[in-house]
Coordinates of C-alpha atoms in Angstrom, one line a residue:
M26 CA 0.0 0.0 0.0
G27 CA 1.3 3.4 -0.9
E28 CA 1.3 6.4 1.3
P29 CA -2.3 8.1 1.7
P30 CA -2.9 11.2 -0.5
A31 CA -1.7 14.3 1.1
G32 CA -4.3 16.9 2.2
P33 CA -5.2 19.7 0.2
L34 CA -3.2 22.1 2.7
A35 CA -0.2 19.9 2.8
G36 CA 2.9 22.0 2.8
I37 CA 1.1 24.9 4.7
T38 CA 2.6 25.7 8.2
V39 CA 0.5 27.6 10.7
V40 CA 1.8 29.2 13.7
S41 CA -0.6 30.0 16.3
L42 CA -1.0 32.1 19.6
E43 CA -4.2 30.8 20.4
Q44 CA -6.4 30.1 23.5
A45 CA -10.1 29.0 24.3
V46 CA -12.1 28.1 21.3
S47 CA -12.3 30.4 18.4
A48 CA -8.6 30.4 17.2
P49 CA -8.1 26.5 18.2
M50 CA -11.1 25.7 16.1
C51 CA -9.8 27.7 13.1
T52 CA -6.3 26.0 13.3
R53 CA -7.8 22.7 13.7
T54 CA -9.8 23.0 10.8
L55 CA -6.8 23.9 9.0
A56 CA -5.0 20.8 10.4
D57 CA -7.7 18.7 9.4
F58 CA -7.2 19.7 5.9
G59 CA -3.4 18.8 6.1
A60 CA -1.7 21.9 7.3
R61 CA 1.0 21.7 9.9
V62 CA 0.1 23.6 12.9
I63 CA 2.4 24.9 15.4
K64 CA 0.5 26.1 18.6
V65 CA 2.6 28.5 20.8
E66 CA 1.8 28.6 24.5
H67 CA 3.3 30.1 27.5
P68 CA 5.4 28.0 29.4
R69 CA 3.4 28.4 32.6
G70 CA -0.1 26.7 31.9
G71 CA -0.3 27.2 28.2
D72 CA -3.7 27.6 26.7
F73 CA -6.0 28.2 29.7
A74 CA -8.6 25.7 28.1
R75 CA -6.3 23.2 29.3
H76 CA -7.4 23.6 32.8
Y77 CA -11.2 24.0 32.2
D78 CA -12.0 20.5 33.4
D79 CA -10.2 17.2 33.9
V80 CA -12.9 14.7 32.7
V81 CA -10.9 13.3 29.6
H82 CA -8.6 10.9 31.8
G83 CA -7.0 14.1 33.5
L84 CA -7.5 16.4 30.4
A85 CA -9.8 19.1 29.8
A86 CA -12.9 18.2 27.3
H87 CA -12.5 21.7 25.3
F88 CA -8.8 21.2 24.9
V89 CA -9.3 17.6 23.7
W90 CA -11.9 18.6 21.2
A91 CA -10.4 21.8 19.6
N92 CA -6.6 20.9 19.6
R93 CA -5.8 17.4 17.9
G94 CA -3.4 17.5 15.0
K95 CA -1.3 20.4 16.5
E96 CA 2.6 20.5 17.8
S97 CA 3.0 22.8 21.1
V98 CA 5.7 24.8 21.5
T99 CA 6.4 26.9 24.8
L100 CA 7.6 30.5 24.6
D101 CA 7.7 33.1 26.9
L102 CA 7.0 36.1 24.6
K103 CA 7.9 38.7 27.1
H104 CA 11.6 37.2 26.9
P105 CA 13.4 38.7 24.3
D106 CA 14.7 35.3 23.1
G107 CA 11.2 34.0 23.3
L108 CA 9.9 36.6 20.8
M109 CA 13.0 36.2 18.7
I110 CA 12.0 32.6 18.4
L111 CA 8.9 33.3 17.3
H112 CA 10.0 35.4 14.5
R113 CA 12.3 32.5 13.5
L114 CA 9.5 30.5 13.2
L115 CA 7.5 33.0 11.3
D116 CA 10.3 33.2 8.8
R117 CA 9.5 29.5 7.8
A118 CA 5.6 29.9 8.3
D119 CA 2.9 30.4 5.5
V120 CA 0.1 31.6 8.3
F121 CA -0.2 33.3 11.5
V122 CA -3.4 33.1 13.7
S123 CA -3.9 34.8 17.1
N124 CA -6.8 35.6 19.4
L125 CA -5.3 37.2 22.4
A126 CA -6.8 39.7 24.7
P127 CA -7.4 43.3 23.2
G128 CA -4.0 45.0 22.5
A129 CA -1.7 42.0 23.4
T130 CA -0.3 41.3 19.9
A131 CA 0.1 45.3 19.4
A132 CA 2.0 45.2 22.5
L133 CA 4.4 42.5 21.3
G134 CA 4.8 44.0 18.2
L135 CA 2.8 41.2 16.5
A136 CA -0.3 43.1 15.2
P137 CA -1.3 42.2 11.6
D138 CA 0.3 45.5 10.5
D139 CA 3.4 44.9 12.0
L140 CA 3.7 41.4 10.7
A141 CA 2.8 42.6 7.0
R142 CA 6.0 44.5 7.5
C143 CA 8.3 42.1 8.9
H144 CA 6.9 38.9 7.5
P145 CA 5.1 40.1 4.1
E146 CA 4.9 36.5 2.9
V147 CA 2.9 35.3 5.8
V148 CA -0.9 35.4 5.9
V149 CA -1.9 36.8 9.0
L150 CA -5.4 36.4 10.7
E151 CA -6.5 37.9 14.0
I152 CA -9.7 36.7 15.8
D153 CA -10.9 39.2 18.4
G154 CA -13.8 40.1 20.2
Y155 CA -15.5 43.3 18.7
G156 CA -13.4 44.3 15.7
A157 CA -11.4 47.5 15.6
G158 CA -12.9 51.1 15.5
G159 CA -15.8 50.8 17.8
P160 CA -16.7 51.8 21.4
L161 CA -16.5 48.3 22.6
S162 CA -13.1 47.3 20.7
H163 CA -11.4 47.3 24.2
K164 CA -13.7 45.0 25.9
R165 CA -12.7 41.4 26.7
A166 CA -14.9 39.0 24.7
Y167 CA -16.2 35.5 25.8
D168 CA -18.8 33.4 23.9
L169 CA -21.6 34.2 26.2
L170 CA -20.9 37.8 26.6
I171 CA -20.8 38.1 22.7
Q172 CA -24.3 36.0 22.3
A173 CA -25.8 38.3 24.7
E174 CA -24.3 41.5 23.0
A175 CA -25.5 40.4 19.7
G176 CA -29.2 39.6 20.6
V177 CA -28.6 35.7 20.2
C178 CA -29.8 35.1 23.9
A179 CA -32.9 37.3 23.2
V180 CA -34.0 34.6 20.4
T181 CA -33.1 31.6 22.4
G182 CA -35.0 29.9 25.3
G183 CA -38.7 30.8 26.0
P184 CA -40.7 33.9 26.3
G185 CA -39.3 35.8 29.3
A186 CA -36.6 33.0 29.8
P187 CA -33.7 34.0 27.5
A188 CA -30.9 31.3 27.1
K189 CA -27.5 31.0 25.6
P190 CA -27.5 28.3 22.9
G191 CA -25.5 25.4 24.4
P192 CA -22.8 25.1 21.7
P193 CA -20.5 28.2 21.7
I194 CA -21.5 29.2 18.4
A195 CA -20.0 32.7 18.4
D196 CA -16.5 31.0 19.1
V197 CA -17.0 28.3 16.7
C198 CA -18.4 30.1 13.8
S199 CA -15.7 32.8 14.1
G200 CA -12.8 30.0 13.9
L201 CA -14.8 28.5 10.7
Y202 CA -15.0 32.0 9.3
G203 CA -11.3 32.7 10.3
A204 CA -10.3 29.4 8.2
L205 CA -12.3 30.5 5.4
A206 CA -10.7 33.9 5.3
I207 CA -7.2 32.0 5.5
L208 CA -7.9 29.9 2.7
A209 CA -9.2 33.0 0.6
M210 CA -5.9 34.9 1.4
L211 CA -3.8 32.0 0.5
H212 CA -5.5 31.5 -2.8
G213 CA -5.2 35.2 -3.6
K214 CA -1.5 35.1 -2.9
R215 CA -0.8 31.7 -5.0
S216 CA -2.9 33.2 -7.9
A217 CA -1.5 36.6 -7.5
A218 CA -4.7 38.0 -7.5
P219 CA -4.5 41.9 -8.0
G220 CA -4.7 43.6 -4.6
A221 CA -4.4 40.3 -2.9
Q222 CA -4.4 40.9 0.9
S223 CA -2.3 38.9 3.4
T224 CA -3.7 40.2 6.7
G225 CA -7.3 40.0 8.0
S226 CA -9.5 39.8 10.9
V227 CA -12.6 38.4 12.2
S228 CA -14.5 39.4 15.4
L229 CA -16.8 37.2 17.5
F230 CA -19.4 40.2 17.4
D231 CA -19.3 40.7 13.9
T232 CA -19.7 36.8 13.4
A233 CA -22.8 36.5 16.0
V234 CA -24.5 39.5 14.6
E235 CA -24.1 37.6 11.0
L236 CA -25.8 34.5 12.3
M237 CA -28.7 36.7 13.7
G238 CA -29.3 37.7 9.9
Y239 CA -33.1 36.5 10.0
A240 CA -34.0 37.8 13.2
L241 CA -32.4 41.1 12.5
T242 CA -34.0 41.4 9.0
Y243 CA -37.5 40.7 10.1
T244 CA -37.2 43.2 13.0
R245 CA -35.8 46.0 11.0
H246 CA -38.8 45.5 8.5
T247 CA -41.5 44.7 11.2
G248 CA -40.5 46.7 14.2
V249 CA -41.2 43.3 16.2
D250 CA -38.5 41.7 18.4
Q251 CA -39.7 38.1 17.9
Q252 CA -39.9 36.1 21.2
P253 CA -38.0 32.9 21.7
L254 CA -39.9 29.7 21.1
G255 CA -37.9 27.1 22.7
M256 CA -37.7 24.1 20.4
S257 CA -39.5 25.7 17.6
S258 CA -39.1 28.6 15.1
P259 CA -40.7 32.0 14.8
A260 CA -40.6 31.9 10.9
V261 CA -42.7 28.6 10.3
A262 CA -45.6 26.6 11.9
P263 CA -46.3 23.9 12.9
Y264 CA -42.7 23.2 13.8
G265 CA -41.8 21.8 17.2
A266 CA -41.2 19.0 19.7
Y267 CA -44.2 16.9 21.0
A268 CA -44.3 14.4 23.8
T269 CA -45.0 10.6 22.5
A270 CA -47.0 8.0 24.1
D271 CA -44.0 6.0 25.2
G272 CA -42.4 8.9 27.0
R273 CA -40.0 10.2 24.2
T274 CA -39.8 13.5 22.4
V275 CA -40.4 13.8 18.5
V276 CA -39.6 16.9 16.5
L277 CA -42.0 17.6 13.5
G278 CA -41.9 20.3 11.2
T279 CA -43.3 21.8 7.8
T280 CA -41.4 24.3 5.7
N281 CA -44.2 25.1 3.0
D282 CA -47.8 24.8 2.2
R283 CA -47.4 21.5 0.5
E284 CA -45.8 19.7 3.5
W285 CA -48.6 21.3 5.8
Q286 CA -51.3 19.9 3.7
R287 CA -49.6 16.4 3.8
L288 CA -49.0 16.8 7.5
A289 CA -52.7 17.4 8.1
R290 CA -54.2 14.9 5.9
E291 CA -51.9 12.1 5.6
L292 CA -50.1 12.1 9.1
I293 CA -52.7 13.2 11.7
G294 CA -55.7 12.6 9.7
R295 CA -57.3 16.2 10.1
A296 CA -58.5 17.1 6.7
D297 CA -60.6 19.8 8.6
L298 CA -57.4 21.6 9.4
A299 CA -56.1 21.3 5.9
D300 CA -59.2 22.7 4.4
D301 CA -59.4 25.4 6.8
P302 CA -58.5 28.9 5.2
A303 CA -57.3 30.2 8.4
Y304 CA -54.3 27.8 8.0
A305 CA -53.8 28.1 4.3
G306 CA -50.5 30.0 4.4
N307 CA -47.5 29.8 6.4
A308 CA -48.1 33.3 7.8
D309 CA -51.6 32.2 8.8
R310 CA -50.2 29.3 10.4
V311 CA -47.7 31.3 12.6
R312 CA -50.5 33.5 13.8
H313 CA -52.4 30.3 14.8
R314 CA -49.4 28.4 16.2
A315 CA -50.7 27.5 19.3
E316 CA -53.7 25.8 18.0
L317 CA -51.8 23.8 15.5
D318 CA -49.3 23.0 18.2
A319 CA -52.3 21.6 20.4
A320 CA -53.6 19.5 17.6
L321 CA -50.0 17.8 17.1
A322 CA -49.5 17.5 20.7
Q323 CA -53.0 15.6 21.1
W324 CA -52.2 13.2 18.1
C325 CA -48.4 12.5 19.2
A326 CA -49.6 11.8 22.6
R327 CA -51.6 8.8 21.3
H328 CA -48.7 7.2 19.4
D329 CA -45.3 5.9 20.1
L330 CA -42.0 7.6 18.8
A331 CA -41.1 4.9 16.3
D332 CA -44.5 4.7 14.9
I333 CA -44.6 8.6 14.5
Q334 CA -41.5 8.7 12.6
D335 CA -42.5 5.8 10.5
R336 CA -45.7 7.6 9.6
A337 CA -43.9 10.8 9.0
D338 CA -41.4 9.4 6.8
A339 CA -44.2 7.8 4.7
A340 CA -45.8 11.4 4.4
G341 CA -42.8 13.0 3.4
I342 CA -42.8 15.1 6.6
G343 CA -39.4 16.0 8.4
N344 CA -39.0 14.5 11.7
S345 CA -36.2 13.4 14.1
R346 CA -36.2 12.7 17.8
Y347 CA -34.9 14.6 20.7
N348 CA -31.5 13.2 21.8
T349 CA -29.3 13.8 24.9
P350 CA -25.5 13.8 24.5
S351 CA -25.3 10.1 25.8
E352 CA -27.5 9.3 23.2
V353 CA -25.7 11.0 20.4
N354 CA -22.5 9.7 21.7
A355 CA -24.1 6.0 20.9
H356 CA -26.1 7.3 17.6
P357 CA -26.4 4.4 15.3
H358 CA -26.1 6.7 12.4
L359 CA -22.6 7.9 13.4
A360 CA -21.7 4.3 13.9
A361 CA -23.0 3.2 10.6
R362 CA -21.2 5.8 8.6
D363 CA -17.9 5.2 10.4
R364 CA -17.8 8.8 12.0
W365 CA -15.7 7.9 14.8
R366 CA -11.8 7.5 15.0
R367 CA -9.3 7.2 18.0
V368 CA -7.0 10.1 18.8
D369 CA -3.9 10.0 20.7
T370 CA -3.6 12.3 23.8
P371 CA -1.2 12.6 26.7
A372 CA -3.4 10.5 28.6
G373 CA -4.0 7.7 26.0
S374 CA -6.2 7.5 23.0
V375 CA -9.9 8.6 23.0
P376 CA -12.6 8.8 20.5
S377 CA -13.0 11.7 18.3
L378 CA -15.5 12.7 15.5
L379 CA -14.1 13.0 11.9
P380 CA -14.4 16.7 10.7
P381 CA -17.7 17.3 8.7
P382 CA -16.4 17.8 5.3
I383 CA -15.9 14.9 3.2
I384 CA -13.4 15.1 0.5
A385 CA -13.1 12.1 -1.9
G386 CA -9.9 10.2 -1.4
Y387 CA -8.7 11.9 1.5
D388 CA -8.6 10.9 5.0
P389 CA -8.2 13.6 7.6
P390 CA -5.0 12.9 9.7
M391 CA -6.7 12.9 13.0
G392 CA -3.4 13.9 14.7
S393 CA -2.6 13.7 18.3
V394 CA -3.6 16.2 21.1
P395 CA -0.2 17.7 22.3
D396 CA 0.9 18.1 25.9
L397 CA 2.3 21.4 26.7
G398 CA 5.6 21.9 25.2
D399 CA 5.7 18.5 23.7
H400 CA 7.5 19.5 20.4
T401 CA 9.5 22.5 21.6
G402 CA 12.9 21.0 21.3
A403 CA 12.2 19.3 17.8
V404 CA 10.7 22.7 16.3
L405 CA 13.6 24.7 17.4
T406 CA 16.1 22.3 16.2
E407 CA 14.2 22.2 12.8
A408 CA 14.5 26.1 12.9
G409 CA 18.2 25.9 13.1
F410 CA 18.9 26.2 17.1
G411 CA 21.7 23.9 18.5
D412 CA 21.3 21.9 21.6
T413 CA 23.4 24.7 23.4
E414 CA 21.3 27.4 22.4
I415 CA 18.1 25.5 23.4
A416 CA 19.5 24.5 26.7
G417 CA 20.3 28.3 27.2
F418 CA 16.9 29.2 26.2
R419 CA 15.2 26.7 28.9
A420 CA 17.6 28.0 31.6
S421 CA 16.7 31.5 30.9
G422 CA 13.0 30.9 30.8
A423 CA 12.6 31.7 27.1
I424 CA 11.2 28.5 26.7
G425 CA 9.5 25.9 28.9
S426 CA 11.4 23.5 30.9
A427 CA 10.4 19.8 31.6
A428 CA 9.1 20.9 35.0
D429 CA 6.7 23.2 33.5
T430 CA 5.1 20.4 31.7
A431 CA 5.3 18.1 34.5
Q432 CA 3.1 20.7 36.6
T433 CA 0.5 20.6 33.9
K434 CA 0.1 17.0 34.3
G435 CA -0.1 17.0 37.9

């Protein structure tokens, strides 16, 4: 057997100053496509997401999720030698990604404009909280804070009970937009497109506001702030979660008038509802949401989940079951499609989901989750530093020592 095909980003080296979720998800996405990712961490503790919890055999769930396939190098960037080493790494890199606190990269001389001057061949992407030039630009930004500021929490939960969506959508989507921007800039440089840019930024606030596109457009043109509806949608009806006879929850939905007719006539046997002009169009059904929800709830309460799903499939009605995370871990659809792999970590191998994009003929590398500073010596040697120099860097604190790594394990 020959070697597996190289990934689409093989040969691309990414250096990152990253923490938490947004930039780590950006660079993990690049690693999934075959890029080499060198994650630069502070010798004392590293990425603070390493310490959120210890549920993965002593490791943090956030960190294991967002950091596979990377090399960890420890540098103290406030030490002149640490900063010098970083610039040496950037001399050999294609991409630089950061998501430090406001002003942190500028204080180190690593802001996008700085790097455009001293490393003009490097594509630079900074992920920040609120973007430059506004009254909130100076503020720290975390996923919940951003979702609240951007109105996401106001359209999640229930009336009078706003909620944060469970997944950190501002963080994750900012990371994905960041990866997309990097790919666009790399393509621009490779194709020598006129005016191709090599520096860019993505803010969590701009991302969250973009995700609010429907709600903001609706409110701008109606003057109405839509109320959150739990497991439903303000845009269409009927569409929601209903208890079944066997104590489960089914989710049923219609997105157009034809589906509504099939649901009413073929699924729940209510030709009277299908024929009633009060429910003819989607806007009509949205106004009468409570009545339709009651009708569906009464019908679902008389049938088991499997029976409802079989009938809904036969009628061409979208449906799913409400699952907990435990049930998703054991989901037969994931198992049947071979979506799980084993990924090495400092605490042994753990299950990890393949990335969502499927590229014919390419298997994502699913590389190891690094321990703090695992690759410092090897990466510095590759960058041209000798053993004596590296020992001096360790002694001076410019890079991490074995003791620092041991402390994170303890």
